[in-house]
Short mmCIF file of C-alpha atoms (C1' of nucleotides) in Angstrom, two decimals:
data_model
loop_
_atom_site.label_atom_id
_atom_site.label_comp_id
_atom_site.label_asym_id
_atom_site.label_seq_id
_atom_site.Cartn_x
_atom_site.Cartn_y
_atom_site.Cartn_z
CA MET O 1 4.27 2.78 14.63
CA GLN O 2 2.90 -0.17 12.74
CA ILE O 3 -0.80 -0.32 11.99
CA TYR O 4 -2.69 -3.22 10.49
CA ASN O 5 -4.42 -1.77 7.46
CA THR O 6 -7.58 -3.55 6.36
CA LEU O 7 -7.02 -2.13 2.89
CA SER O 8 -3.75 -4.03 2.37
CA ARG O 9 -4.36 -6.73 4.98
CA LYS O 10 -0.88 -6.02 6.29
CA LYS O 11 0.80 -4.17 9.08
CA GLU O 12 2.18 -0.94 7.68
CA GLU O 13 4.31 1.81 9.12
CA PHE O 14 2.06 4.72 9.98
CA VAL O 15 3.11 7.74 7.94
CA PRO O 16 0.75 10.68 8.40
CA ILE O 17 0.02 13.06 5.55
CA THR O 18 1.31 15.97 7.58
CA PRO O 19 4.26 14.95 9.76
CA GLY O 20 3.37 15.15 13.42
CA GLU O 21 -0.35 15.27 12.82
CA ALA O 22 -3.06 12.66 12.46
CA HIS O 23 -6.53 13.11 11.07
CA ILE O 24 -8.75 10.34 12.32
CA TYR O 25 -12.38 9.62 11.60
CA ALA O 26 -14.28 7.13 13.73
CA CYS O 27 -17.77 5.97 12.90
CA GLY O 28 -19.96 6.87 15.81
CA PRO O 29 -23.23 5.44 17.05
CA THR O 30 -26.68 5.69 15.61
CA VAL O 31 -28.41 7.30 18.52
CA TYR O 32 -31.64 5.43 19.02
CA ASN O 33 -30.79 3.55 22.20
CA TYR O 34 -28.25 3.24 24.98
CA ILE O 35 -24.93 1.93 23.70
CA HIS O 36 -24.08 -1.68 24.49
CA ILE O 37 -20.67 -2.99 25.40
CA GLY O 38 -20.08 -4.04 21.80
CA ASN O 39 -20.38 -0.37 20.86
CA ALA O 40 -18.03 0.48 23.69
CA ARG O 41 -15.17 -1.42 22.11
CA PRO O 42 -14.27 0.88 19.22
CA ILE O 43 -14.96 3.84 21.45
CA CYS O 44 -12.38 2.67 23.99
CA VAL O 45 -9.87 1.19 21.57
CA PHE O 46 -9.65 4.19 19.30
CA ASP O 47 -9.54 6.49 22.28
CA VAL O 48 -6.39 4.58 23.23
CA LEU O 49 -5.05 5.04 19.70
CA ARG O 50 -5.59 8.75 20.03
CA ARG O 51 -4.08 8.95 23.51
CA TYR O 52 -1.06 6.99 22.40
CA LEU O 53 -0.40 9.12 19.33
CA GLU O 54 -0.75 12.23 21.47
CA SER O 55 1.61 10.81 24.07
CA ARG O 56 4.19 10.47 21.32
CA GLY O 57 3.79 14.12 20.44
CA CYS O 58 1.37 13.76 17.55
CA LYS O 59 -1.33 16.38 17.12
CA VAL O 60 -4.53 14.43 16.62
CA THR O 61 -7.74 15.72 15.12
CA PHE O 62 -10.35 13.16 16.01
CA VAL O 63 -13.78 13.27 14.45
CA GLN O 64 -16.59 11.03 15.58
CA ASN O 65 -20.04 11.48 14.15
CA PHE O 66 -23.50 10.89 15.47
CA THR O 67 -25.93 9.36 13.03
CA ASP O 68 -28.99 11.25 14.18
CA ILE O 69 -31.37 10.42 11.37
CA ASP O 70 -32.18 6.96 10.03
CA ASP O 71 -34.91 4.33 9.92
CA LYS O 72 -34.34 3.08 13.43
CA ILE O 73 -34.44 6.52 14.95
CA ILE O 74 -37.64 7.30 13.10
CA ARG O 75 -39.15 4.02 14.23
CA ARG O 76 -38.12 4.69 17.79
CA ALA O 77 -39.62 8.17 17.64
CA ASN O 78 -42.89 6.72 16.38
CA GLU O 79 -42.91 4.15 19.16
CA GLU O 80 -42.34 6.84 21.74
CA LYS O 81 -44.81 9.15 20.02
CA SER O 82 -42.13 11.78 19.82
CA ASP O 83 -39.86 13.01 17.02
CA TYR O 84 -36.44 12.09 15.69
CA LEU O 85 -34.77 15.10 17.27
CA THR O 86 -36.04 14.31 20.74
CA VAL O 87 -34.86 10.73 20.41
CA SER O 88 -31.43 11.58 19.03
CA ASN O 89 -30.84 14.35 21.54
CA LYS O 90 -31.72 12.05 24.38
CA TYR O 91 -29.39 9.27 23.31
CA ILE O 92 -26.55 11.60 22.44
CA LYS O 93 -26.76 12.84 26.00
CA GLU O 94 -26.78 9.27 27.31
CA TYR O 95 -23.87 8.42 25.03
CA LYS O 96 -21.85 11.25 26.49
CA THR O 97 -22.58 10.05 30.00
CA ASP O 98 -21.32 6.57 29.14
CA ALA O 99 -18.31 7.83 27.22
CA ALA O 100 -17.29 10.04 30.12
CA GLY O 101 -17.76 7.10 32.49
CA LEU O 102 -15.43 5.05 30.31
CA ASN O 103 -12.89 7.88 30.44
CA VAL O 104 -13.18 8.44 26.71
CA ARG O 105 -12.16 11.93 25.72
CA PRO O 106 -14.68 13.89 23.69
CA ALA O 107 -13.73 13.99 20.02
CA THR O 108 -12.27 17.16 18.58
CA VAL O 109 -15.58 17.43 16.72
CA HIS O 110 -18.77 15.40 17.13
CA PRO O 111 -20.66 16.33 13.97
CA ARG O 112 -24.26 15.28 13.47
CA ALA O 113 -25.61 14.10 10.15
CA THR O 114 -28.52 16.51 10.16
CA GLU O 115 -26.19 19.46 10.67
CA ASN O 116 -24.24 18.58 7.52
CA ILE O 117 -26.95 18.33 4.91
CA ASP O 118 -25.29 20.94 2.67
CA GLU O 119 -22.04 19.00 2.52
CA ILE O 120 -23.98 15.81 1.83
CA LEU O 121 -25.94 17.41 -1.03
CA SER O 122 -22.75 18.84 -2.45
CA ILE O 123 -21.18 15.39 -2.71
CA ILE O 124 -24.28 13.81 -4.17
CA SER O 125 -24.53 16.57 -6.78
CA THR O 126 -20.94 16.03 -7.85
CA LEU O 127 -21.52 12.29 -8.12
CA VAL O 128 -24.61 12.85 -10.25
CA GLU O 129 -22.71 15.26 -12.49
CA LYS O 130 -19.90 12.78 -12.94
CA GLY O 131 -22.32 10.00 -13.73
CA TYR O 132 -21.57 8.04 -10.58
CA ALA O 133 -25.05 8.55 -9.25
CA TYR O 134 -28.56 8.76 -10.64
CA PRO O 135 -31.89 9.97 -9.33
CA VAL O 136 -35.01 7.88 -9.82
CA PRO O 137 -38.63 9.00 -10.01
CA SER O 138 -39.39 8.11 -6.39
CA GLY O 139 -36.96 10.81 -5.27
CA ASP O 140 -34.17 8.46 -4.29
CA VAL O 141 -30.64 8.94 -5.56
CA TYR O 142 -28.49 5.85 -5.97
CA PHE O 143 -24.78 5.29 -6.37
CA ARG O 144 -23.90 3.54 -9.64
CA THR O 145 -21.68 0.89 -8.13
CA LEU O 146 -20.57 -0.85 -11.32
CA LYS O 147 -19.09 2.40 -12.63
CA ASP O 148 -16.56 2.36 -9.79
CA LYS O 149 -13.88 -0.03 -10.96
CA GLU O 150 -12.30 -0.21 -7.53
CA TYR O 151 -15.47 -1.16 -5.69
CA GLY O 152 -14.75 -4.02 -3.29
CA LYS O 153 -11.14 -3.13 -2.59
CA LEU O 154 -11.61 -2.78 1.16
CA SER O 155 -13.67 -5.90 1.77
CA HIS O 156 -11.65 -7.77 -0.88
CA GLN O 157 -14.76 -9.23 -2.37
CA PRO O 158 -15.03 -10.05 -6.05
CA ILE O 159 -17.80 -7.84 -7.35
CA ASP O 160 -19.64 -10.80 -8.88
CA ASP O 161 -19.94 -12.46 -5.49
CA LEU O 162 -21.21 -9.30 -3.90
CA GLN O 163 -23.68 -8.91 -6.68
CA SER O 164 -25.08 -12.40 -6.37
CA GLY O 165 -25.90 -11.81 -2.72
CA ALA O 166 -27.58 -8.46 -3.20
CA ARG O 167 -31.29 -8.02 -3.70
CA ILE O 168 -33.48 -5.23 -4.84
CA ALA O 169 -36.16 -4.59 -2.27
CA VAL O 170 -39.76 -4.09 -3.26
CA GLY O 171 -40.32 -0.56 -4.48
CA GLU O 172 -36.69 0.26 -5.11
CA GLN O 173 -35.80 1.51 -8.56
CA LYS O 174 -32.15 0.56 -8.74
CA GLU O 175 -30.25 -0.15 -11.93
CA ASN O 176 -28.28 -2.83 -10.13
CA PRO O 177 -28.78 -4.68 -6.85
CA LEU O 178 -25.42 -3.44 -5.58
CA ASP O 179 -26.37 0.22 -5.95
CA PHE O 180 -27.02 1.92 -2.65
CA ALA O 181 -28.99 4.97 -1.62
CA LEU O 182 -27.24 8.30 -1.28
CA TRP O 183 -30.51 10.14 -0.79
CA LYS O 184 -33.87 8.76 0.19
CA GLY O 185 -36.98 10.47 -1.09
CA SER O 186 -39.24 11.31 1.83
CA LYS O 187 -42.22 9.25 2.77
CA PRO O 188 -45.26 10.80 4.42
CA GLY O 189 -44.69 11.76 8.02
CA GLU O 190 -40.92 11.46 7.86
CA PRO O 191 -38.51 14.26 8.58
CA SER O 192 -37.11 15.67 5.34
CA TRP O 193 -34.81 18.25 3.84
CA ASP O 194 -34.98 20.01 0.49
CA SER O 195 -32.78 18.77 -2.31
CA PRO O 196 -32.49 19.12 -6.10
CA TRP O 197 -34.33 15.78 -6.27
CA GLY O 198 -37.15 16.74 -3.98
CA LYS O 199 -37.62 16.38 -0.27
CA GLY O 200 -35.78 13.59 1.40
CA ARG O 201 -33.08 12.56 3.84
CA PRO O 202 -29.51 11.33 3.50
CA GLY O 203 -28.57 7.67 3.21
CA TRP O 204 -26.40 6.28 5.95
CA HIS O 205 -23.11 5.92 4.10
CA ILE O 206 -22.99 9.40 2.61
CA GLU O 207 -23.04 11.07 6.02
CA CYS O 208 -19.61 9.84 6.94
CA SER O 209 -18.10 10.80 3.60
CA ALA O 210 -19.51 14.28 4.04
CA MET O 211 -18.50 14.81 7.64
CA ALA O 212 -15.03 13.40 7.09
CA ARG O 213 -14.44 15.75 4.16
CA ARG O 214 -15.81 18.79 5.90
CA PHE O 215 -13.84 18.38 9.11
CA LEU O 216 -10.73 16.49 8.01
CA GLY O 217 -10.30 17.08 4.29
CA LYS O 218 -10.56 14.96 1.16
CA THR O 219 -7.88 12.52 2.25
CA ILE O 220 -7.59 11.48 5.87
CA ASP O 221 -4.99 9.46 7.72
CA ILE O 222 -6.99 6.85 9.59
CA HIS O 223 -10.57 5.73 9.37
CA CYS O 224 -11.74 3.33 12.03
CA GLY O 225 -14.75 1.37 13.20
CA GLY O 226 -16.05 -2.10 13.90
CA GLN O 227 -15.36 -5.00 11.56
CA ASP O 228 -19.03 -5.19 10.71
CA LEU O 229 -18.72 -1.83 9.00
CA ILE O 230 -16.18 -3.01 6.44
CA PHE O 231 -18.96 -4.04 4.14
CA PRO O 232 -20.98 -2.31 3.02
CA HIS O 233 -20.56 0.87 5.04
CA HIS O 234 -16.87 1.59 4.62
CA GLU O 235 -16.73 0.14 1.13
CA ASN O 236 -19.47 2.56 0.16
CA GLU O 237 -17.77 5.48 1.85
CA ILE O 238 -14.66 4.82 -0.19
CA ALA O 239 -16.69 4.58 -3.38
CA GLN O 240 -18.53 7.85 -2.77
CA SER O 241 -15.58 9.85 -1.55
CA GLU O 242 -13.06 8.70 -4.12
CA CYS O 243 -15.40 8.98 -7.09
CA CYS O 244 -16.40 12.44 -5.92
CA ASN O 245 -13.04 13.84 -4.89
CA GLY O 246 -10.71 11.91 -7.16
CA VAL O 247 -8.19 11.26 -4.39
CA PRO O 248 -7.73 8.45 -1.87
CA PHE O 249 -10.23 8.70 0.96
CA SER O 250 -8.21 7.25 3.84
CA HIS O 251 -4.68 5.88 3.95
CA TYR O 252 -5.31 3.49 6.84
CA TRP O 253 -8.37 1.52 7.82
CA MET O 254 -8.53 0.05 11.30
CA HIS O 255 -11.26 -2.34 12.40
CA ASN O 256 -11.88 -3.73 15.85
CA GLY O 257 -13.18 -7.23 16.59
CA TYR O 258 -16.52 -8.01 18.16
CA ILE O 259 -17.70 -8.57 21.66
CA ASN O 260 -19.35 -11.97 21.86
CA ILE O 261 -21.81 -13.56 24.21
CA ASN O 262 -21.32 -17.32 24.34
CA ASN O 263 -19.18 -16.98 21.22
CA LYS O 264 -21.91 -15.23 19.29
CA LYS O 265 -21.61 -11.69 18.15
CA MET O 266 -23.33 -9.24 20.43
CA SER O 267 -25.72 -7.07 18.48
CA LYS O 268 -28.87 -5.14 18.89
CA SER O 269 -30.57 -7.13 16.17
CA LEU O 270 -29.82 -10.44 17.91
CA GLY O 271 -30.92 -8.96 21.20
CA ASN O 272 -28.05 -10.66 23.07
CA PHE O 273 -26.53 -7.46 24.35
CA PHE O 274 -25.72 -5.77 27.62
CA THR O 275 -25.80 -2.02 27.74
CA VAL O 276 -22.79 -0.18 29.06
CA ARG O 277 -25.11 1.43 31.55
CA GLU O 278 -26.37 -1.76 33.13
CA VAL O 279 -22.91 -3.31 33.42
CA ALA O 280 -21.51 -0.06 34.82
CA GLU O 281 -24.20 0.11 37.46
CA LYS O 282 -23.18 -3.30 38.75
CA TYR O 283 -19.42 -3.37 38.26
CA GLY O 284 -18.41 0.20 37.44
CA TYR O 285 -17.35 1.63 34.11
CA GLU O 286 -13.66 1.02 34.38
CA PRO O 287 -13.70 -2.81 34.20
CA ILE O 288 -15.44 -2.43 30.84
CA ARG O 289 -12.62 -0.27 29.58
CA TYR O 290 -10.08 -2.66 31.06
CA LEU O 291 -11.73 -5.54 29.24
CA MET O 292 -11.33 -3.72 25.93
CA ILE O 293 -7.67 -3.03 26.61
CA SER O 294 -6.81 -6.48 27.91
CA SER O 295 -6.74 -8.19 24.54
CA HIS O 296 -5.72 -7.17 21.06
CA TYR O 297 -8.25 -4.89 19.42
CA ARG O 298 -8.75 -7.12 16.38
CA ALA O 299 -9.36 -10.30 18.37
CA PRO O 300 -12.85 -11.25 19.50
CA ILE O 301 -13.69 -10.89 23.19
CA ASN O 302 -16.13 -13.13 24.95
CA TYR O 303 -18.06 -11.25 27.59
CA SER O 304 -19.21 -12.80 30.85
CA VAL O 305 -19.76 -11.79 34.44
CA GLU O 306 -16.79 -13.88 35.53
CA ILE O 307 -14.52 -12.01 33.13
CA ILE O 308 -15.69 -8.56 34.11
CA GLU O 309 -15.07 -9.46 37.75
CA GLN O 310 -11.55 -10.55 36.89
CA CYS O 311 -11.03 -7.18 35.25
CA ARG O 312 -12.20 -5.49 38.43
CA ALA O 313 -9.73 -7.55 40.48
CA ALA O 314 -6.85 -6.78 38.14
CA LEU O 315 -7.63 -3.07 38.34
CA ASP O 316 -7.65 -3.29 42.12
CA ARG O 317 -4.04 -4.39 42.01
CA LEU O 318 -3.07 -1.35 39.96
CA TYR O 319 -5.07 0.97 42.19
CA HIS O 320 -3.40 -0.44 45.29
CA CYS O 321 -0.06 0.29 43.76
CA ARG O 322 -1.05 3.86 42.98
CA ASP O 323 -2.60 4.49 46.36
CA ASN O 324 0.21 2.87 48.33
CA LEU O 325 2.70 4.97 46.45
CA ARG O 326 0.77 8.16 47.09
CA PHE O 327 0.47 7.34 50.78
CA LEU O 328 4.15 6.56 50.99
CA MET O 329 5.09 9.77 49.22
CA GLU O 330 3.08 11.86 51.66
CA HIS O 331 5.09 10.43 54.52
CA ALA O 332 8.43 10.18 52.75
CA PRO O 333 11.42 12.39 53.61
CA SER O 334 12.84 14.75 51.02
CA GLY O 335 16.27 14.30 49.52
CA GLU O 336 17.37 11.53 47.21
CA LYS O 337 19.19 8.72 48.89
CA PRO O 338 22.23 6.84 47.63
CA GLY O 339 21.29 4.06 45.27
CA GLU O 340 18.03 5.64 44.20
CA GLU O 341 19.53 6.81 40.95
CA GLU O 342 19.63 3.22 39.74
CA ILE O 343 15.99 2.62 40.59
CA ARG O 344 15.04 5.84 38.90
CA THR O 345 16.83 4.83 35.73
CA ARG O 346 15.20 1.44 35.69
CA MET O 347 11.73 2.82 36.30
CA GLY O 348 12.21 5.40 33.60
CA GLY O 349 12.78 2.48 31.23
CA TYR O 350 9.28 1.05 31.45
CA GLU O 351 7.92 3.68 29.12
CA GLU O 352 10.20 2.56 26.33
CA LYS O 353 9.03 -1.03 26.67
CA PHE O 354 5.46 0.12 26.83
CA ASN O 355 5.85 2.19 23.68
CA ALA O 356 7.51 -0.67 21.82
CA PHE O 357 4.42 -2.78 22.39
CA MET O 358 2.03 0.01 21.49
CA ASP O 359 4.02 0.65 18.33
CA ASP O 360 3.22 -2.88 17.24
CA ASP O 361 -0.31 -2.31 16.02
CA LEU O 362 -1.52 -1.19 19.43
CA ASN O 363 -0.60 -4.27 21.45
CA THR O 364 -2.41 -3.11 24.55
CA ALA O 365 -2.28 -6.54 26.19
CA ASP O 366 1.50 -6.46 26.29
CA ALA O 367 1.55 -2.77 27.16
CA LEU O 368 -0.67 -3.59 30.11
CA SER O 369 1.76 -6.27 31.24
CA VAL O 370 4.44 -3.57 31.41
CA LEU O 371 2.20 -1.65 33.77
CA PHE O 372 1.93 -4.72 36.00
CA ASP O 373 5.69 -5.26 35.90
CA PHE O 374 6.11 -1.63 36.88
CA ALA O 375 3.67 -2.11 39.74
CA LYS O 376 5.58 -5.08 41.05
CA ASP O 377 8.82 -3.10 40.90
CA ILE O 378 7.21 -0.28 42.84
CA ASN O 379 5.69 -2.61 45.43
CA THR O 380 8.97 -4.42 45.93
CA ASN O 381 11.35 -1.48 46.00
CA LEU O 382 9.31 1.49 47.13
CA ASN O 383 7.65 0.57 50.40
CA ALA O 384 7.68 1.21 54.12
CA ASP O 385 10.76 -0.97 54.57
CA THR O 386 12.94 0.64 51.93
CA GLU O 387 11.90 4.18 52.92
CA PRO O 388 12.40 5.84 49.56
CA SER O 389 12.69 9.59 49.21
CA LYS O 390 9.78 11.80 48.30
CA GLU O 391 11.51 12.59 45.03
CA LEU O 392 11.79 8.96 43.99
CA CYS O 393 8.18 8.26 44.95
CA GLY O 394 7.10 11.24 42.91
CA PHE O 395 9.14 10.13 39.94
CA ALA O 396 7.71 6.60 40.04
CA LEU O 397 4.16 7.81 40.53
CA GLU O 398 4.40 10.25 37.65
CA HIS O 399 5.76 7.64 35.25
CA PHE O 400 3.38 4.94 36.37
CA MET O 401 0.40 7.21 35.95
CA LYS O 402 1.60 8.43 32.59
CA LEU O 403 1.44 4.91 31.20
CA ALA O 404 -1.90 4.24 32.85
CA ASP O 405 -3.23 7.41 31.31
CA VAL O 406 -2.24 6.38 27.80
CA LEU O 407 -4.50 3.36 28.27
CA GLY O 408 -7.04 5.61 29.94
CA LEU O 409 -6.96 3.63 33.18
CA LEU O 410 -6.77 4.56 36.87
CA TYR O 411 -8.91 7.63 36.49
CA VAL O 412 -11.15 7.10 39.49
CA GLU O 413 -10.46 9.28 42.50
CA LYS O 414 -12.04 9.18 45.91
CA GLU O 415 -14.99 11.46 46.02
CA ASP O 416 -17.55 12.24 48.65
CA ASP O 417 -15.31 13.52 51.43
CA THR O 418 -18.27 14.75 53.44
CA GLN O 419 -17.90 11.84 55.81
CA ASP O 420 -14.12 11.97 55.97
CA GLU O 421 -14.13 13.68 59.32
CA GLU O 422 -16.29 11.02 60.88
CA ILE O 423 -14.18 8.25 59.40
CA GLU O 424 -10.99 9.84 60.66
CA LYS O 425 -12.56 10.10 64.11
CA LEU O 426 -13.42 6.40 64.16
CA ILE O 427 -9.95 5.52 62.94
CA ALA O 428 -8.44 7.57 65.75
CA GLU O 429 -10.61 5.72 68.26
CA ARG O 430 -9.49 2.43 66.82
CA THR O 431 -5.85 3.47 66.97
CA ALA O 432 -6.30 4.32 70.63
CA ALA O 433 -7.95 0.96 71.28
CA ARG O 434 -5.08 -0.82 69.52
CA LYS O 435 -2.56 1.08 71.59
CA ALA O 436 -4.39 -0.17 74.68
CA LYS O 437 -4.35 -3.65 73.12
CA ASN O 438 -8.12 -3.65 73.21
CA TRP O 439 -8.35 -5.83 70.10
CA ALA O 440 -12.05 -6.47 70.42
CA GLU O 441 -12.89 -2.79 70.29
CA ALA O 442 -10.39 -2.19 67.51
CA ASP O 443 -11.91 -4.94 65.40
CA ARG O 444 -15.40 -3.74 66.16
CA ILE O 445 -14.59 -0.31 64.78
CA ARG O 446 -12.91 -1.85 61.76
CA ASP O 447 -16.01 -3.94 61.08
CA GLU O 448 -18.21 -0.92 61.50
CA LEU O 449 -16.19 0.97 58.94
CA LYS O 450 -16.16 -2.01 56.64
CA ALA O 451 -19.92 -2.04 56.71
CA ARG O 452 -19.70 1.51 55.42
CA HIS O 453 -17.35 0.35 52.65
CA VAL O 454 -14.29 1.79 54.31
CA VAL O 455 -11.34 -0.59 54.20
CA LEU O 456 -8.37 -0.04 56.50
CA GLU O 457 -4.73 -0.91 56.16
CA ASP O 458 -2.32 -0.61 59.06
CA THR O 459 1.09 0.55 57.89
CA PRO O 460 4.25 1.69 59.67
CA GLN O 461 3.37 5.21 58.57
CA GLY O 462 -0.11 5.06 60.07
CA VAL O 463 -3.54 3.93 59.00
CA LYS O 464 -4.44 4.09 55.36
CA TRP O 465 -8.05 3.83 54.28
CA LYS O 466 -10.13 3.84 51.18
CA ILE O 467 -13.69 3.46 50.02
CA SER O 468 -14.33 0.10 48.40
CA GLU O 469 -17.05 -0.91 45.99
"C1'" G K 1 -21.09 -20.91 -2.40
"C1'" G K 2 -17.36 -16.41 -2.05
"C1'" C K 3 -14.08 -13.87 1.43
"C1'" G K 4 -11.99 -13.96 6.28
"C1'" U K 5 -10.81 -14.86 11.62
"C1'" C K 6 -9.74 -17.95 15.63
"C1'" A K 7 -8.14 -22.59 18.74
"C1'" U K 8 -2.17 -21.30 24.40
"C1'" A K 9 -3.17 -23.43 32.15
"C1'" G K 10 -9.43 -23.56 36.19
"C1'" C K 11 -10.59 -18.41 33.80
"C1'" C K 12 -8.71 -14.05 30.81
"C1'" A K 13 -4.58 -13.18 27.58
"C1'" A K 14 0.50 -12.01 24.99
"C1'" G K 15 4.04 -14.45 22.21
"C1'" U K 16 4.28 -16.05 15.36
"C1'" G K 17 11.22 -20.23 14.22
"C1'" G K 18 15.44 -20.80 19.45
"C1'" U K 19 13.16 -23.64 23.89
"C1'" A K 20 5.89 -20.66 27.07
"C1'" A K 21 4.87 -12.58 29.25
"C1'" G K 22 1.18 -10.52 32.37
"C1'" G K 23 -3.52 -10.68 35.18
"C1'" C K 24 -7.54 -13.36 37.93
"C1'" A K 25 -8.46 -17.70 40.81
"C1'" A K 26 -6.13 -21.69 43.87
"C1'" G K 27 -2.45 -23.91 47.41
"C1'" G K 28 1.95 -23.07 50.66
"C1'" G K 29 5.00 -19.37 53.20
"C1'" U K 30 6.85 -14.29 55.12
"C1'" C K 31 4.97 -9.86 57.37
"C1'" U K 32 0.63 -8.41 60.86
"C1'" G K 33 -2.33 -8.50 67.68
"C1'" C K 34 -5.71 -10.45 63.89
"C1'" A K 35 -6.54 -8.52 59.16
"C1'" A K 36 -5.62 -5.82 54.65
"C1'" A K 37 -2.01 -4.78 51.16
"C1'" A K 38 2.66 -6.44 49.68
"C1'" C K 39 6.53 -10.00 48.83
"C1'" C K 40 8.42 -15.22 48.00
"C1'" C K 41 7.25 -20.29 46.27
"C1'" U K 42 3.90 -23.79 43.45
"C1'" C K 43 0.61 -24.15 39.12
"C1'" A K 44 0.82 -25.36 30.71
"C1'" U K 45 4.73 -27.56 26.26
"C1'" C K 46 0.59 -24.39 23.21
"C1'" C K 47 -6.86 -28.72 19.37
"C1'" C K 48 -5.30 -33.45 16.38
"C1'" C K 49 -2.23 -35.83 12.45
"C1'" A K 50 1.73 -35.57 8.91
"C1'" G K 51 5.81 -32.72 7.07
"C1'" U K 52 10.08 -28.80 6.64
"C1'" C K 53 14.20 -27.54 9.95
"C1'" C K 54 19.86 -28.58 14.11
"C1'" G K 55 15.43 -26.52 16.41
"C1'" A K 56 8.06 -25.08 15.73
"C1'" A K 57 3.03 -22.95 19.97
"C1'" U K 58 5.23 -20.10 15.96
"C1'" C K 59 6.28 -22.37 8.83
"C1'" U K 60 3.71 -26.09 5.14
"C1'" G K 61 -0.20 -29.76 4.09
"C1'" G K 62 -4.45 -32.36 5.95
"C1'" G K 63 -8.13 -32.82 9.72
"C1'" U K 64 -11.51 -31.30 13.85
"C1'" G K 65 -14.06 -27.46 16.31
"C1'" A K 66 -15.82 -22.28 16.98
"C1'" C K 67 -16.96 -17.63 14.81
"C1'" G K 68 -17.65 -13.43 11.34
"C1'" C K 69 -18.82 -10.60 6.69
"C1'" C K 70 -21.45 -11.23 1.98
"C1'" U K 71 -28.80 -7.67 4.70
"C1'" C K 72 -29.43 -2.99 9.58
"C1'" C K 73 -25.30 -3.65 13.10
"C1'" A K 74 -19.27 -1.24 16.69
#
RNA sequence: GGCGUCAUAGCCAAGUGGUAAGGCAAGGGUCUGCAAAACCCUCAUCCCCAGUCCGAAUCUGGGUGACGCCUCCA
């Protein structure tokens, strides 16, 4: 497949280090709050990347970290009069709830920064030994940016321009404004770990270098994250890892675009964000995932209520297709009929089209259109009038759901069958009323069920019902 | 200032040289006791200007507008 590589600014054929395997590192959240829908984008998009590679037979090792120690977590802990561990544990739990709601598979490993201090110290020590890093009296250790001749290669910034924008904050003892902290000497009341340079805690960038190396090796296949991480976070990761290990850090760098509100980037610092949780409570989780899939991952997405409702409506169409097909299959006769072979062949072909789009730098928008084309084909050719065989229905359903699953869609199943019996009873009463042409009573029962969010459909094979939102 | 992205119908969104995918919404129709769902039909010449070409939404140049990174951020 082709992947747009931020490093080369070109689409490149994806060639993994080990054929048939992919080692992917995704920058995870700093756990000091609920995630917002801007955070949800890389989570969903790179979950699709992983699902797609796996669907093509690739063995994926997917590592996503939790940054569980940093200034914001400490601040939050102080505000809540608790400690960093309580805060990070809480929001990791909430993250997992949201990720599961979005049908994002847990990573192969979810390492936490504070559980990888040894690896972090090991890298910093090597960098100090090689002269790429230096400790200062305050207990901080900085990366000597100017010594890295390749610094800036990811963000494609001339080093002079980067330098002119950088500032040395009050109290910092850097040699150069561009130098960044690998280790921060502890301040009173802050959580700290022992190090050769005194008590302190890791800088943000070094965590990812350490966790990537420990769980994926010195050179990985793909590193991904939001575009706002290109500089300085990913640039710094490259600098640390490559100066320490002497080999390329990651062959491919993938960066997703932002979620905007009124064309402005959604971010916690601007305060113009919606949490995944609050949107999910109103519209469900799946429309959020659909939104992420509906456009190309590098393009910006403007979020609004109108758009999320459109996503809900589009999903309804796909769900109807799935549910109609399931209902039909239950009532279909066994034994392939003449002419079904042709339909089977055609329907088997959608996967190839789907894959062709996905191969083009994860063109999920076009891949999704294949799913809709497939749905129309199913609706037109597999219905109560055409009376397809159980085998053909099963074939179509399996292939349709396979594609949906690569995108991570159509994962919601009817739950709560405690009231099924009562619903079935009412439906039977309505059927009897209809038979007696007592339309008023039939409609009354239908309205009653509707009030309980049960929507009916009369079909030649009987009454079909489902719970609506 | 440096680097970069984007501009396609009422809304969302693909397409990046050969005559505009898909979804939502809307209108008309078929089916239905009525519905629902489904199906059929209708619904754009691609921000502006100038070029290149037999041919451009797609390439080049120039505008206009929006946005991002260069500081914590997915």
